[in-house]
Short mmCIF file of C-alpha atoms in Angstrom, two decimals:
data_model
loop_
_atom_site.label_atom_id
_atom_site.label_comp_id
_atom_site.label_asym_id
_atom_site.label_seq_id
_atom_site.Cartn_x
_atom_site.Cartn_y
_atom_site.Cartn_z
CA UNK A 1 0.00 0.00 0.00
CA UNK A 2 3.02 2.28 0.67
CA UNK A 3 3.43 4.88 -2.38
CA UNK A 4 0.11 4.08 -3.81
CA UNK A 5 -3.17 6.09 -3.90
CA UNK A 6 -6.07 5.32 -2.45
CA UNK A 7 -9.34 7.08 -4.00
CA UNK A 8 -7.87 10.96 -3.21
CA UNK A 9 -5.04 9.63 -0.90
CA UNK A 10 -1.17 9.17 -0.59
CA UNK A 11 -0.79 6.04 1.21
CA UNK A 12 3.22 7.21 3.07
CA UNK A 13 3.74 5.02 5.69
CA UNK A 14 2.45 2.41 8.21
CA UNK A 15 1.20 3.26 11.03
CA UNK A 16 -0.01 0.20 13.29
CA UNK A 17 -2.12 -2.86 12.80
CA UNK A 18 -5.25 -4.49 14.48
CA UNK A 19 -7.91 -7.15 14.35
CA UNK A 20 -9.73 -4.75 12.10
CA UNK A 21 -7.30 -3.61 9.76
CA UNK A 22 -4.08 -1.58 9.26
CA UNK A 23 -3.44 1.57 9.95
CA UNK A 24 -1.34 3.97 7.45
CA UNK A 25 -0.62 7.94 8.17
CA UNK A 26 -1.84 9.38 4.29
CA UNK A 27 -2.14 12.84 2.76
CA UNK A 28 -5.42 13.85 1.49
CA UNK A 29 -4.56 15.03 -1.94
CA UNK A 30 -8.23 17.23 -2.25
CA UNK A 31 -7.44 19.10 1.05
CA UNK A 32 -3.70 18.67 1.52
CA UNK A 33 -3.64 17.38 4.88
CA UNK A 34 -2.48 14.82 6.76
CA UNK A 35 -4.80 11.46 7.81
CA UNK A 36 -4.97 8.09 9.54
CA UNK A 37 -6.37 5.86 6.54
CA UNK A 38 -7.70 2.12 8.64
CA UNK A 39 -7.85 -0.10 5.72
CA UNK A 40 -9.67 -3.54 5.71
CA UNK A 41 -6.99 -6.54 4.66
CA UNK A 42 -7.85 -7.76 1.03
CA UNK A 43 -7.94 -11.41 2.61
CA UNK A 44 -10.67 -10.12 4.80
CA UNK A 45 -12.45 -7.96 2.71
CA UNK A 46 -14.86 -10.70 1.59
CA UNK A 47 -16.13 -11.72 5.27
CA UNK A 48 -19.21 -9.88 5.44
CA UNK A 49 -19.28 -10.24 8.97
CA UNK A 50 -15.98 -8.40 8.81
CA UNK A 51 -17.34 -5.70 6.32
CA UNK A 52 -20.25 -5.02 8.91
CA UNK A 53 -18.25 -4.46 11.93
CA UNK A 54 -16.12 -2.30 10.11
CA UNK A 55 -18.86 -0.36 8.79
CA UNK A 56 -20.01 -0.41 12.81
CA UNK A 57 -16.88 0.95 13.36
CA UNK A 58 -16.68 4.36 11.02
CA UNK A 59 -20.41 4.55 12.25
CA UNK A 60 -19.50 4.52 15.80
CA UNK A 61 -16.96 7.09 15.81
CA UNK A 62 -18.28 9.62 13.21
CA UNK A 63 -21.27 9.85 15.56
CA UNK A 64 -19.09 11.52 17.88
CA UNK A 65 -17.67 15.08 18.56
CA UNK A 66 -15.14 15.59 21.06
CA UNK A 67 -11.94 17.06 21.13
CA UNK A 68 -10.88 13.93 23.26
CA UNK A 69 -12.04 11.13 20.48
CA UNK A 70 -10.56 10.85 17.48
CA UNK A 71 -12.75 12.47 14.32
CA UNK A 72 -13.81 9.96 11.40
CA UNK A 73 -13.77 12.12 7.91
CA UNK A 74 -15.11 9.54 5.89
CA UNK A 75 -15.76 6.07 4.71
CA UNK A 76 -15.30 4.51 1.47
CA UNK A 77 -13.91 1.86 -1.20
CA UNK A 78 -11.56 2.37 -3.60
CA UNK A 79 -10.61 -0.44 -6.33
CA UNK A 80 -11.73 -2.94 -4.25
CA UNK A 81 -10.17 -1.79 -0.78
CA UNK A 82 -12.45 -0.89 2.28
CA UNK A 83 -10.76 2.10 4.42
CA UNK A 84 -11.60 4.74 6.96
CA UNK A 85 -10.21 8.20 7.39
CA UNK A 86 -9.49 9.79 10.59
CA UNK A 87 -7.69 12.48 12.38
CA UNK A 88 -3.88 12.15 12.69
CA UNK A 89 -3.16 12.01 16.15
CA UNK A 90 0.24 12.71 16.81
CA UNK A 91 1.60 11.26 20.20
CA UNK A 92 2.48 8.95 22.77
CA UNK A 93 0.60 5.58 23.62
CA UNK A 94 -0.33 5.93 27.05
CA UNK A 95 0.73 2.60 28.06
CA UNK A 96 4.38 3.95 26.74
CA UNK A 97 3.42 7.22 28.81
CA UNK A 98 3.16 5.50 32.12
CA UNK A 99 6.07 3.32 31.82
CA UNK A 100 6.88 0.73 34.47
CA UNK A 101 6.68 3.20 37.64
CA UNK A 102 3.13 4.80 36.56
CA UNK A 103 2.62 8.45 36.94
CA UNK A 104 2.50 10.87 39.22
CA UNK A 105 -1.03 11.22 41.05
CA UNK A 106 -1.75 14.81 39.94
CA UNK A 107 -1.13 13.67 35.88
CA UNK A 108 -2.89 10.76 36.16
CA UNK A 109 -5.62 12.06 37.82
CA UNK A 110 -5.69 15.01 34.61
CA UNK A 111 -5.48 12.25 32.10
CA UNK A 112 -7.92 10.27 33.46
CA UNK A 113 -10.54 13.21 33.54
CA UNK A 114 -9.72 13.53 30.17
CA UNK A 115 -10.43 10.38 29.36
CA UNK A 116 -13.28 10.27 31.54
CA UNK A 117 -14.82 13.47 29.95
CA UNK A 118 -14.64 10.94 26.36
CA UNK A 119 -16.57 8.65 27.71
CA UNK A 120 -19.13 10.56 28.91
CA UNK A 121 -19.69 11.65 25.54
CA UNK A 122 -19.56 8.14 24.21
CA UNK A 123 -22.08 6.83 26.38
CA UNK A 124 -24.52 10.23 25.89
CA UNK A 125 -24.21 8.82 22.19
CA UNK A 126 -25.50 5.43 23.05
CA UNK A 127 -22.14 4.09 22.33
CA UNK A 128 -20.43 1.47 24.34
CA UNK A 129 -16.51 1.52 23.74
CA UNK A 130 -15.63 -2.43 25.09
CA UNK A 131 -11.80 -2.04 24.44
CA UNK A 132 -11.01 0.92 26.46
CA UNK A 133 -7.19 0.46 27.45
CA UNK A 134 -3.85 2.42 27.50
CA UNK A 135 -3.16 1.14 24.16
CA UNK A 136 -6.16 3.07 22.88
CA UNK A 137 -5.00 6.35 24.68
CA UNK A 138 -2.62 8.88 22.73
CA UNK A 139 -1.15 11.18 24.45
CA UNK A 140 -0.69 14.89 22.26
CA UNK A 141 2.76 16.97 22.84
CA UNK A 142 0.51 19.36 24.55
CA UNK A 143 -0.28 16.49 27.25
CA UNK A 144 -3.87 15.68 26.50
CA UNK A 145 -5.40 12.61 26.20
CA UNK A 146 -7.01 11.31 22.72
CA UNK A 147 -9.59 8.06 23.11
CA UNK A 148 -8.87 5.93 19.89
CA UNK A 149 -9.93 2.86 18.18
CA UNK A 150 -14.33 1.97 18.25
CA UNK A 151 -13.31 -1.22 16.61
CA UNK A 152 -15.81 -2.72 19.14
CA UNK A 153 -18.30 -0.28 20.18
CA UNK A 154 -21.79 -1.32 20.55
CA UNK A 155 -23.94 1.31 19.09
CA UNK A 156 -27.39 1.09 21.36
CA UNK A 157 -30.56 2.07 20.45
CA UNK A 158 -32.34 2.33 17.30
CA UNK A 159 -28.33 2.78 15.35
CA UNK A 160 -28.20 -1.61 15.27
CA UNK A 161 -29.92 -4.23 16.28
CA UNK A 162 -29.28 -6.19 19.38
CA UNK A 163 -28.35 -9.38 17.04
CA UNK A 164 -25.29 -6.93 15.11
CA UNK A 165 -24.52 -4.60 17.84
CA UNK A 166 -24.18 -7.52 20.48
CA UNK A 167 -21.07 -9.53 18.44
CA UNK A 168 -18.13 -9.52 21.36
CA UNK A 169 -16.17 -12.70 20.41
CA UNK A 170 -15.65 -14.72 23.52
CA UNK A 171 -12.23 -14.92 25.41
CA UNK A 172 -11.86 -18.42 23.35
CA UNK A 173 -12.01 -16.86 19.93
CA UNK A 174 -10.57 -13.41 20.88
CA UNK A 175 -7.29 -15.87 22.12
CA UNK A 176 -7.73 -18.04 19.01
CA UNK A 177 -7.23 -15.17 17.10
CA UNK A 178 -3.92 -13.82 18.87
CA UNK A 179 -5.48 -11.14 21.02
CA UNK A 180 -2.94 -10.47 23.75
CA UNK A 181 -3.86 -11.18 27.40
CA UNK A 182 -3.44 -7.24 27.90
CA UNK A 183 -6.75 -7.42 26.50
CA UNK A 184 -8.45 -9.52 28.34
CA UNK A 185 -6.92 -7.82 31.64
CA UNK A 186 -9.26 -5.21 31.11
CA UNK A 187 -12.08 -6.46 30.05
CA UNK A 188 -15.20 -6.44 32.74
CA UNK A 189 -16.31 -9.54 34.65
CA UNK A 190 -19.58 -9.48 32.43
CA UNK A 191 -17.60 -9.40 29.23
CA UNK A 192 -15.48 -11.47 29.91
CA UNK A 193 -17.93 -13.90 30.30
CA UNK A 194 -19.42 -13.17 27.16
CA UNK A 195 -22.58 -11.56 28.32
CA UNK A 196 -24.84 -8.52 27.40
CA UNK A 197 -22.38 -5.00 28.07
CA UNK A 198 -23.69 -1.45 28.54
CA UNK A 199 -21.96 1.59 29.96
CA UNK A 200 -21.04 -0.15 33.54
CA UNK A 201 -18.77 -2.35 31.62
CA UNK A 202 -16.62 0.44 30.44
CA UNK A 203 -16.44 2.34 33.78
CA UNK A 204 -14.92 -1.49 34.70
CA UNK A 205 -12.06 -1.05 32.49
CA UNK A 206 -11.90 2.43 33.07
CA UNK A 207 -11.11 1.35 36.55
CA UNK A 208 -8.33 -1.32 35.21
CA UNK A 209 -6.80 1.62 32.92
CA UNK A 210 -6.86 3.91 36.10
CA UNK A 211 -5.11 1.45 38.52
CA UNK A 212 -2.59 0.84 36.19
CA UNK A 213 -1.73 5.03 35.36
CA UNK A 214 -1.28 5.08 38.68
CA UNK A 215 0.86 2.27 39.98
CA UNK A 216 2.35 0.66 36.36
CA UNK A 217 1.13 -2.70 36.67
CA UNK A 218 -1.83 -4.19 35.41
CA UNK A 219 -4.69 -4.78 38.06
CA UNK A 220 -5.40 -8.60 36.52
CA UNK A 221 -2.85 -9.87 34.42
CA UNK A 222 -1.41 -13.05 34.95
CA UNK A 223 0.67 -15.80 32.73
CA UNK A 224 -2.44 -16.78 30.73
CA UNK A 225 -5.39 -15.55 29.24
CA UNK A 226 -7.56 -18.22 31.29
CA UNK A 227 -5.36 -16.91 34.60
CA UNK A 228 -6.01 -13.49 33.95
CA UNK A 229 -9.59 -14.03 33.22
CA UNK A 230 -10.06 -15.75 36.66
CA UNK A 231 -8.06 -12.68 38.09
CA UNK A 232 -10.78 -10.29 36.32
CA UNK A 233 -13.88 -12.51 37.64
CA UNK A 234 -12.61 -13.44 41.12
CA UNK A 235 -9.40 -11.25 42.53
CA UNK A 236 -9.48 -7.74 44.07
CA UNK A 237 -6.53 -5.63 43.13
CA UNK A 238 -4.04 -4.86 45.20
CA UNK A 239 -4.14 -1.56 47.46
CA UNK A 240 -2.24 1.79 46.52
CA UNK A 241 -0.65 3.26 49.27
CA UNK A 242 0.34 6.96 48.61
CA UNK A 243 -2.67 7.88 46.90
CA UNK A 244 -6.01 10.18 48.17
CA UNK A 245 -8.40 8.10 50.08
CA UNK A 246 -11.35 9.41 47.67
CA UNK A 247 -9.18 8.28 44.54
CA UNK A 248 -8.53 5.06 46.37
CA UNK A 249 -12.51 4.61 47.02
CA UNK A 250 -13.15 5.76 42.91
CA UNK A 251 -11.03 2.92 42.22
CA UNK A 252 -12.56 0.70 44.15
CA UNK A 253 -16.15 1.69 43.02
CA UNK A 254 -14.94 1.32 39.38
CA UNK A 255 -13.90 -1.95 40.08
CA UNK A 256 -16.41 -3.71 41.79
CA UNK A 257 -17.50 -6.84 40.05
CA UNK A 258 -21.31 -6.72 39.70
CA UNK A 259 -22.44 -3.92 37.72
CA UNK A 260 -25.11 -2.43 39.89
CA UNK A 261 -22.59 -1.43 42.87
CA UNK A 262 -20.18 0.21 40.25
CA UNK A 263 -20.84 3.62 39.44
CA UNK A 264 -23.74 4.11 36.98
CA UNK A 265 -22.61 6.27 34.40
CA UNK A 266 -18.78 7.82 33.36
CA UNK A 267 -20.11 11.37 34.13
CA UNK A 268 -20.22 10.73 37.75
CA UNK A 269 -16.77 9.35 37.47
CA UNK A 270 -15.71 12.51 35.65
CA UNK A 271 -17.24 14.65 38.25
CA UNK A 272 -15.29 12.69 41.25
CA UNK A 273 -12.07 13.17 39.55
CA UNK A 274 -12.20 16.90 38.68
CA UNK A 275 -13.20 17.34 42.83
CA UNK A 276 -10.21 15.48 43.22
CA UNK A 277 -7.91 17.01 40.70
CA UNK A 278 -9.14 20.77 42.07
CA UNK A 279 -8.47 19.51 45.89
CA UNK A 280 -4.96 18.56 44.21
CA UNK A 281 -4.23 21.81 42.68
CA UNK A 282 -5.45 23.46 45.86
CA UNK A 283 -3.40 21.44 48.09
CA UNK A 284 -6.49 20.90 50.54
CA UNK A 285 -9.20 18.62 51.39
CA UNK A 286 -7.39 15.50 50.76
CA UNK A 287 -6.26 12.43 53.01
CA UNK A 288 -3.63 10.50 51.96
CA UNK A 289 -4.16 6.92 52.29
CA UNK A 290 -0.87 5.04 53.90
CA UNK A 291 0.07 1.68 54.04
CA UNK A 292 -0.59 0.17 57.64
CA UNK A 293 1.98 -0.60 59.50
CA UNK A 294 2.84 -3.58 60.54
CA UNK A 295 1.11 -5.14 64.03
CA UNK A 296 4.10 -5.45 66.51
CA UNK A 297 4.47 -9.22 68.16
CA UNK A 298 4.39 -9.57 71.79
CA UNK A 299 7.26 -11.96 73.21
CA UNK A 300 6.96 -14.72 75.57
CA UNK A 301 8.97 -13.64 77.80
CA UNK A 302 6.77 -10.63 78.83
CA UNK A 303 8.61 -7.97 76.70
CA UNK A 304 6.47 -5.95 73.94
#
């Protein structure tokens, strides 16, 4: 595809590639400006399955306007070849952004707002994102946070019928088809299981994204995909010392594991994290949460 056009665009380099297609940075000929072209593999092209989901796909995201989601110019076919347009986002993945030591609580707690803020939107849209991770973040230079990739939002409502909107592979054939266990790590207990998904299960992974920004590991991963999925139905994750108790109890909310006790909707999470990020930039109102310390052992011998 390199060097060749695509209906009015310069195909220049690759970019990235997913279950849905590959992802080239282009220059729109017409209005001389750079893009992100996702073009559907010829050797999938002729799954219609395929063909519908990434149709679902340029649907879900051009339904949206945000300055924190990526913007879908168009959809079309050229010689054969299915492909998408989209802003150029020029960053950082946020996984590379937190590295192995996460980030400091005042960023994440800005990023996450940011991302928060996206999802709110989203979700006002009757769109469910299902594969919110830090992979799916970009990070500008200016330090703000982009939501990418709709490659499996649900679009609710009257957009697509339960039977197409409701097509989540299951962990067997997500695993079959080389989806990394990162994945699954932040997938909620109900999708993970396979089962009907709304907004709860993306304030879930927001949750799993969240824990991760601030501590650099990942809440449920373990050395398999049918480890980690045990991890996401059945473990809590570990405590973070260091951070604000009314982060630590977001977190916690985020994360329960039956949807009704999470929070309802990712505007409520959005609101709890700007009162937190304003008590942070004030420098008041916050407790600290520290680890406890450890419960001193009284001797035999009558000594403390």
């Amino acid at each position: 595809m390199i060097g060749t056009t695509l209906s009015h665009y310069r195909v220049l380099e690759k970019l990235g590639e997913g279950g849905m297609g590959v992802v080239y940075r282009a220059m729109d000929l017409k209005l001389e400006r750079p893009v992100a072209l996702k073009v559907m593999p010829a050797e999938k092209a002729g799954d219609a399955d395929r063909r519908r989901r990434f149709l679902q796909e340029a649907r879900a995201a051009s339904a949206l306007r945000h300055p924190g989601i990526v913007s879908v110019y168009e959809i079309d076919e050229a010689e054969g070849v299915h492909f998408i347009a989209m802003e150029l986002i020029e960053g950082r993945s946020l996984s590379d952004v937190i590295g192995r030591k996460g980030l400091p609580v005042g960023e994440a707690v800005r990023l996450a707002r940011q991302v928060a803020d996206a999802l709110a939107c989203a979700h006002a849209s009757g769109i469910v994102h299902r594969d919110l991770k830090p992979a799916n973040v970009v990070v500008t230079a200016e330090g703000e946070a982009k939501l990418l990739d709709s490659g499996l939002a649900k679009l609710t409502g009257s957009e697509l019928s339960a039977a197409e909107g409701d097509d989540l592979p299951t962990l067997a054939a997500r695993t079959a088809e080389g989806t990394i266990v990162g994945t699954v790590a932040y997938m909620s207990p109900e999708q993970a299981e396979g089962k009907a998904v709304d907004v709860r299960s993306d304030v879930f992974s927001f949750g799993a994204m969240l824990h991760e920004m601030l501590t650099g590991r990942t809440a449920f991963a373990r050395e398999s995909a049918t480890a980690t999925l045990a991890a996401v139905l059945r473990d809590e994750p570990p405590a973070i010392a260091g951070i604000p108790h009314d982060l630590e109890a977001l977190l916690r909310r985020c994360l329960r594991k039956a949807p009704p006790k999470r929070f309802q909707s990712m505007a409520d999470v959005k609101v709890v994290l700007e009162e937190i990020e304003e008590a942070l930039t004030s420098g008041a109102g916050l407790v600290v949460a520290t680890p406890a310390p450890p419960k001193r052992m009284a001797l035999r011998l009558g000594f403390a």
